[in-house]
Amino acid sequence: MKVVLVLYDAGKHAADEERLYGCTENALGIKDWLESAGHTLVVTSDKDGEDSELEKEIPDADIIITTPFHPGYISKERIQKGKKLKLLVVAGVGSDHIDLDYINESGRDISVLEVTGSNVVSVAEHVIMTMLVLVRNFVPAHEQVMAGGWEVAAVAKDAFDIEGKTIATIGAGRIGYRVLERLVAFNPKELLYYDYQALPAEAEAKVNARRVEDIKELVAQADIVTVNCPLHAGSKGLVNADLLKHFKKGAWLVNTARGAICNAADVAAAVESGQLRGYGGDVWFPQPAPADHPWRTMRNKYGAGNAMTPHYSGTVIDAQIRYAQGTKNILESFFTQKFDYRPQDIILLNGKYKTKAYGADKKV
Ligand SMILES: *[C@@H]1O[C@H](CO)[C@@H](O)[C@H](O)[C@H]1NC(C)=O
């Protein structure tokens, strides 16, 4: 079979850490395994546009493996070109770069699987870090000392504690719930969540979180809001100028879910006007982010309030070990025709939705 693997290039960094599996050079550690079994593997980072290597390989590909970090966008047109496609694997979590609705509607016998759980702790830790970085105003303070300066007031005037704040998560699934668990130790005033379904009573009690069913009421009460839901038709552009008006003035917003859940221009305007005190996260649309993306340079009135990084929260080395192994397990199950996939990894099975987050329920 022909397997196409879309990853980012690591260049000189690939040799620094052999467990940096998620780059073209290290190819998820599956190159020898696939080739010794007689399969053909094409590894590329060249993914966008008609002349890209991905586009050229699609007609012959049986399997395409992509990641959320350097997403190989699998559009309707590409699925139509890929007449042999049988399996799409996401080495990581989040299949919004694949036109899932089209596969479902087309009746094509294509399965889409993710490595569910591979990133949850990694992303939850990044959310907590980003909250601390923003609320405590770390970035300007660090830049000050690196530049040889010493001006405490310049950074203290925009720095606070997490303790005593009301913190809300949009989405309380695998990542959102872990964020709530980790926040308990900070003694917040209150933890709130918004989700299409309530947490089980014991889970809610464990983190002492309260569900708010109206998203405008949720954001109106929160000092810090974090987005932890999948991107789909119901969440695209969810955080826009209209919703931002309902935020508490000067709230912080952290989004490590997907860039397209927030309207980029509206968020940048809110940071610059002071409606948001700061915004941070690591997800962008598209990826790689263009050099002029407003989130690269937006600042609040103190020249702070920006905690953006490239999309790496779910691709730290510990996560790479998990998603490389998980991808191999999925491929093995497919090649041996056992199809004994982990149920939680299945997004579409033989062209039909298996998961609520994308399919059956279109709410957040
Ligand atoms: C999936 O396709 C079926 C038709 O085959 C349709 O009834 C259903 O609404 C589709 N599901 C989604 C979530 O689009």
Coordinates of C-alpha atoms and ligand atoms in Angstrom, one line a residue:
M1 CA 0.0 0.0 0.0
K2 CA 1.0 3.6 -0.5
V3 CA 1.2 5.6 2.7
V4 CA 1.6 9.4 2.5
L5 CA 2.8 11.1 5.7
V6 CA 2.6 14.9 6.1
L7 CA 4.8 16.3 8.9
Y8 CA 6.8 19.4 9.5
D9 CA 10.5 19.6 8.6
A10 CA 12.8 19.7 11.6
G11 CA 16.1 20.4 9.7
K12 CA 19.0 20.4 12.1
H13 CA 16.8 19.8 15.1
A14 CA 15.9 16.3 14.0
A15 CA 19.2 14.9 15.0
D16 CA 19.1 16.7 18.4
E17 CA 16.4 14.5 19.7
E18 CA 15.6 11.1 18.2
R19 CA 12.2 11.0 19.9
L20 CA 11.2 14.1 17.8
Y21 CA 9.0 11.6 15.9
G22 CA 6.6 14.2 14.4
C23 CA 9.0 15.6 11.8
T24 CA 9.7 14.5 8.2
E25 CA 13.2 13.4 9.1
N26 CA 12.1 11.0 11.8
A27 CA 8.7 10.0 10.1
L28 CA 6.9 8.9 13.3
G29 CA 9.6 6.1 13.6
I30 CA 7.6 3.9 11.2
K31 CA 9.6 4.1 8.0
D32 CA 11.6 0.9 8.4
W33 CA 8.6 -1.0 9.8
L34 CA 6.4 0.0 6.8
E35 CA 9.0 -0.6 4.1
S36 CA 10.0 -4.0 5.5
A37 CA 6.4 -5.0 5.3
G38 CA 6.4 -4.1 1.6
H39 CA 4.6 -0.8 1.8
T40 CA 5.6 2.5 0.1
L41 CA 6.0 5.5 2.3
V42 CA 6.1 9.1 1.0
V43 CA 7.0 11.7 3.7
T44 CA 6.5 15.4 2.9
S45 CA 6.0 18.8 4.5
D46 CA 4.9 20.2 1.1
K47 CA 1.1 20.3 1.6
D48 CA -0.5 23.4 0.3
G49 CA -1.6 24.2 -3.3
E50 CA -2.0 22.4 -6.5
D51 CA 1.7 21.9 -7.1
S52 CA 2.4 20.5 -3.7
E53 CA 3.8 17.0 -3.2
L54 CA 0.8 16.0 -1.1
E55 CA -1.6 17.0 -4.0
K56 CA 0.5 15.0 -6.4
E57 CA 0.6 11.9 -4.3
I58 CA -3.1 11.8 -3.5
P59 CA -4.4 9.9 -6.6
D60 CA -2.1 6.9 -5.7
A61 CA -2.5 7.1 -1.9
D62 CA -4.3 4.4 0.1
I63 CA -3.5 5.9 3.5
I64 CA -2.8 9.6 4.4
I65 CA -1.4 10.4 7.8
T66 CA -1.5 14.1 9.0
T67 CA -1.2 16.0 12.2
P68 CA -2.8 19.1 13.6
F69 CA 0.5 20.9 13.9
H70 CA 1.4 21.2 10.2
P71 CA -2.0 20.2 8.9
G72 CA -2.3 18.6 5.5
Y73 CA -5.7 20.0 4.6
I74 CA -7.8 17.1 3.2
S75 CA -10.6 19.0 1.3
K76 CA -13.5 17.7 -0.6
E77 CA -11.6 18.1 -3.9
R78 CA -8.6 16.2 -2.6
I79 CA -10.9 13.4 -1.3
Q80 CA -12.5 13.2 -4.8
K81 CA -9.0 13.0 -6.4
G82 CA -8.0 10.3 -3.9
K83 CA -10.0 7.5 -5.4
K84 CA -8.0 4.8 -3.6
L85 CA -8.2 6.4 -0.2
K86 CA -9.2 4.0 2.6
L87 CA -7.8 5.4 5.8
L88 CA -6.9 8.8 7.1
V89 CA -5.0 8.8 10.4
V90 CA -4.4 11.9 12.5
A91 CA -1.2 11.5 14.5
G92 CA -2.6 13.6 17.3
V93 CA -6.1 14.9 18.2
G94 CA -8.4 17.0 16.1
S95 CA -9.6 16.2 12.5
D96 CA -11.0 19.5 11.5
H97 CA -8.5 19.8 8.7
I98 CA -10.3 17.0 7.0
D99 CA -13.7 17.5 5.3
L100 CA -15.4 14.9 7.5
D101 CA -19.0 15.9 6.5
Y102 CA -18.1 15.3 2.8
I103 CA -16.8 11.8 3.6
N104 CA -19.9 11.1 5.6
E105 CA -22.2 12.3 2.8
S106 CA -20.3 10.9 -0.1
G107 CA -20.8 7.3 1.1
R108 CA -17.1 6.6 0.4
D109 CA -15.6 3.7 2.4
I110 CA -13.0 5.8 4.2
S111 CA -12.2 5.7 7.9
V112 CA -10.8 8.6 9.9
L113 CA -8.9 7.8 13.1
E114 CA -7.1 10.0 15.7
V115 CA -4.9 9.1 18.6
T116 CA -7.3 10.2 21.2
G117 CA -5.7 11.1 24.6
S118 CA -2.2 11.5 23.2
N119 CA -2.2 15.2 23.8
V120 CA -4.6 15.8 26.7
V121 CA -2.1 16.3 29.5
S122 CA 0.3 18.2 27.3
V123 CA -2.4 20.7 26.2
A124 CA -3.9 21.0 29.7
E125 CA -0.5 21.9 31.0
H126 CA 0.0 24.5 28.2
V127 CA -3.4 26.1 29.1
I128 CA -2.3 26.5 32.8
M129 CA 1.1 27.8 31.7
T130 CA -0.5 30.3 29.4
M131 CA -2.9 31.5 32.1
L132 CA 0.0 32.1 34.4
V133 CA 2.1 33.7 31.7
L134 CA -0.7 36.2 30.9
V135 CA -2.1 36.9 34.4
R136 CA 1.4 37.2 36.0
N137 CA 2.6 39.3 33.0
F138 CA 5.6 37.0 32.5
V139 CA 6.6 37.8 28.9
P140 CA 7.4 41.5 29.3
A141 CA 9.1 40.9 32.6
H142 CA 11.3 38.3 31.1
E143 CA 12.0 40.4 28.0
Q144 CA 13.0 43.3 30.4
V145 CA 15.7 41.3 32.2
M146 CA 17.0 39.8 28.9
A147 CA 17.4 43.3 27.6
G148 CA 19.5 44.3 30.6
G149 CA 16.7 46.4 32.2
W150 CA 15.2 46.6 35.8
E151 CA 11.9 48.4 36.1
V152 CA 9.6 46.6 38.5
A153 CA 6.7 49.0 38.2
A154 CA 6.6 48.7 34.4
V155 CA 5.6 45.0 34.7
A156 CA 3.9 44.9 38.2
K157 CA 1.2 47.3 37.1
D158 CA -0.2 44.7 34.7
A159 CA 0.4 41.5 36.9
F160 CA -2.1 39.6 39.1
D161 CA -2.7 36.2 40.8
I162 CA -4.9 33.4 39.5
E163 CA -6.1 32.8 43.1
G164 CA -9.5 34.4 43.7
K165 CA -10.4 34.6 40.0
T166 CA -13.5 33.2 38.3
I167 CA -12.3 30.9 35.5
A168 CA -14.5 29.5 32.7
T169 CA -13.9 26.8 30.2
I170 CA -15.8 26.5 26.9
G171 CA -15.7 22.7 26.6
A172 CA -15.2 20.4 29.6
G173 CA -14.1 17.2 27.7
R174 CA -10.8 15.4 28.0
I175 CA -8.7 18.6 28.0
G176 CA -11.1 21.0 29.5
Y177 CA -11.7 18.8 32.5
R178 CA -8.0 18.3 33.1
V179 CA -7.7 22.1 33.1
L180 CA -10.4 22.3 35.8
E181 CA -8.6 19.6 37.8
R182 CA -5.3 21.5 37.7
L183 CA -6.9 24.8 38.5
V184 CA -8.4 23.5 41.8
A185 CA -5.0 23.9 43.4
F186 CA -4.9 27.6 42.7
N187 CA -8.0 28.4 44.9
P188 CA -10.0 30.2 42.3
K189 CA -13.2 32.1 43.3
E190 CA -15.2 29.8 41.1
L191 CA -14.8 27.4 38.2
L192 CA -17.5 27.5 35.5
Y193 CA -18.0 25.4 32.4
Y194 CA -20.1 25.3 29.2
D195 CA -20.7 22.1 27.3
Y196 CA -23.4 20.4 25.3
Q197 CA -23.7 17.9 28.1
A198 CA -23.3 18.2 31.9
L199 CA -20.4 16.5 33.6
P200 CA -21.3 13.4 35.7
A201 CA -22.2 14.6 39.2
E202 CA -19.1 13.1 40.8
A203 CA -16.8 14.7 38.2
E204 CA -18.5 18.1 38.7
A205 CA -18.2 17.8 42.5
K206 CA -14.5 16.7 42.3
V207 CA -13.5 20.0 40.8
N208 CA -16.4 22.0 42.3
A209 CA -17.4 23.4 38.9
R210 CA -20.7 24.9 37.9
R211 CA -22.3 24.5 34.5
V212 CA -23.6 27.6 32.7
E213 CA -25.9 26.8 29.8
D214 CA -25.8 30.3 28.2
I215 CA -22.4 31.1 26.8
K216 CA -22.9 34.8 27.1
E217 CA -23.7 34.4 30.8
L218 CA -20.6 32.2 31.1
V219 CA -18.2 34.8 29.7
A220 CA -19.9 37.7 31.5
Q221 CA -18.9 36.1 34.9
A222 CA -15.3 35.1 34.1
D223 CA -12.0 36.8 34.8
I224 CA -10.3 34.1 32.7
V225 CA -11.9 32.2 29.8
T226 CA -10.3 29.2 28.1
V227 CA -11.5 27.4 25.0
N228 CA -11.2 23.6 25.0
C229 CA -13.8 22.4 22.5
P230 CA -13.3 20.8 19.0
L231 CA -13.6 23.0 15.9
H232 CA -16.6 22.1 13.8
A233 CA -19.5 24.0 12.1
G234 CA -21.0 24.9 15.5
S235 CA -17.8 26.3 17.0
K236 CA -16.2 28.1 14.0
G237 CA -15.9 31.8 14.8
L238 CA -17.7 31.3 18.1
V239 CA -15.6 33.9 19.9
N240 CA -16.2 37.0 17.7
A241 CA -16.9 40.6 18.3
D242 CA -20.5 39.8 19.4
L243 CA -19.5 37.4 22.1
L244 CA -16.4 39.5 23.2
K245 CA -18.8 42.3 24.1
H246 CA -20.2 40.1 26.8
F247 CA -16.8 39.3 28.4
K248 CA -15.9 41.2 31.6
K249 CA -13.8 44.1 30.6
G250 CA -10.1 43.2 31.0
A251 CA -10.6 39.5 31.0
W252 CA -7.9 37.1 29.8
L253 CA -8.6 34.6 27.0
V254 CA -6.6 31.4 26.5
N255 CA -7.2 29.2 23.4
T256 CA -5.2 26.1 22.7
A257 CA -8.1 24.3 20.9
R258 CA -8.2 25.7 17.3
G259 CA -7.4 29.1 15.9
A260 CA -10.6 29.3 13.8
I261 CA -12.8 29.1 16.9
C262 CA -11.8 32.7 17.5
N263 CA -12.2 35.5 15.0
A264 CA -8.6 36.7 14.6
A265 CA -9.4 40.3 13.8
D266 CA -12.0 40.6 16.5
V267 CA -9.7 39.2 19.2
A268 CA -6.8 41.4 18.1
A269 CA -9.1 44.5 18.3
A270 CA -10.3 43.4 21.8
V271 CA -6.8 43.1 23.1
E272 CA -5.9 46.5 21.6
S273 CA -9.0 48.2 23.0
G274 CA -8.6 46.7 26.4
Q275 CA -11.8 44.7 26.3
L276 CA -9.4 41.8 26.7
R277 CA -6.3 42.3 28.9
G278 CA -4.6 39.5 27.1
Y279 CA -4.8 36.6 24.7
G280 CA -2.7 33.5 24.6
G281 CA -2.5 30.1 23.0
D282 CA -0.7 28.2 20.3
V283 CA -3.4 27.6 17.6
W284 CA -3.8 29.6 14.5
F285 CA -5.6 29.5 11.2
P286 CA -4.1 28.7 8.8
Q287 CA -1.0 27.0 9.9
P288 CA 1.8 27.9 9.5
A289 CA 0.5 31.3 10.4
P290 CA 1.2 34.0 7.8
A291 CA 3.9 36.6 8.8
D292 CA 1.3 39.3 9.0
H293 CA -1.2 37.4 11.2
P294 CA -2.5 40.0 13.8
W295 CA -2.0 37.6 16.7
R296 CA 1.8 37.8 16.2
T297 CA 2.0 41.4 17.2
M298 CA -1.2 42.5 19.0
R299 CA -0.6 44.1 22.4
N300 CA -2.6 45.7 25.1
K301 CA -2.1 49.3 26.1
Y302 CA 0.9 48.4 28.3
G303 CA 2.6 46.7 25.4
A304 CA 1.8 43.3 27.0
G305 CA -1.0 40.8 26.9
N306 CA 0.3 38.5 24.2
A307 CA 1.2 34.9 25.0
M308 CA 1.2 33.3 21.6
T309 CA 3.5 30.4 20.6
P310 CA 3.6 28.3 17.4
H311 CA 1.3 25.2 17.7
Y312 CA 3.4 22.9 19.9
S313 CA 1.4 22.2 23.1
G314 CA 0.3 18.8 21.9
T315 CA 3.6 17.9 20.3
V316 CA 6.0 17.9 23.2
I317 CA 8.3 14.9 23.2
D318 CA 6.1 13.0 25.7
A319 CA 3.1 13.5 23.4
Q320 CA 5.1 12.5 20.3
I321 CA 6.0 9.2 21.8
R322 CA 2.2 8.6 22.5
Y323 CA 0.9 9.6 19.0
A324 CA 3.7 7.8 17.1
Q325 CA 2.9 4.6 18.9
G326 CA -0.9 5.2 18.6
T327 CA -0.5 5.7 14.8
K328 CA 1.5 2.5 14.5
N329 CA -1.3 0.6 16.4
I330 CA -4.0 2.0 14.1
L331 CA -2.0 1.0 11.0
E332 CA -1.3 -2.4 12.4
S333 CA -5.0 -3.0 13.0
F334 CA -5.7 -1.9 9.5
F335 CA -3.0 -3.9 7.7
T336 CA -3.9 -7.1 9.6
Q337 CA -7.6 -6.4 8.8
K338 CA -8.5 -6.9 12.5
F339 CA -10.0 -3.4 12.6
D340 CA -9.9 -3.6 16.4
Y341 CA -9.4 0.1 16.8
R342 CA -9.8 1.8 20.2
P343 CA -13.4 3.0 20.0
Q344 CA -12.4 6.5 21.2
D345 CA -10.0 6.9 18.3
I346 CA -12.7 6.4 15.6
I347 CA -14.1 9.6 14.1
L348 CA -15.5 8.0 10.9
L349 CA -15.7 4.3 10.4
N350 CA -16.2 3.2 6.8
G351 CA -17.5 6.6 6.0
K352 CA -19.9 7.0 8.9
Y353 CA -19.6 9.2 12.0
K354 CA -18.9 7.5 15.2
T355 CA -18.3 10.4 17.5
K356 CA -20.6 12.9 19.0
A357 CA -18.2 15.8 19.1
Y358 CA -18.1 16.1 15.3
G359 CA -21.2 14.3 14.1
A360 CA -24.4 13.7 16.0
D361 CA -24.3 16.9 18.0
K362 CA -23.3 20.1 16.4
K363 CA -23.2 22.2 19.5
V364 CA -20.1 23.0 21.4
Ligands
LIG1 C1 -24.1 11.9 7.5 O1 -24.7 11.4 6.3 C2 -26.0 11.1 6.4 C3 -26.5 10.6 5.0 O2 -25.8 9.5 4.6 C4 -26.9 12.2 6.9 O3 -28.2 11.8 7.1 C5 -26.3 12.7 8.2 O4 -27.0 13.9 8.6 C6 -24.8 13.1 8.0 N1 -24.3 13.5 9.3 C7 -23.7 14.7 9.5 C8 -23.3 15.0 10.8 O5 -23.5 15.5 8.6

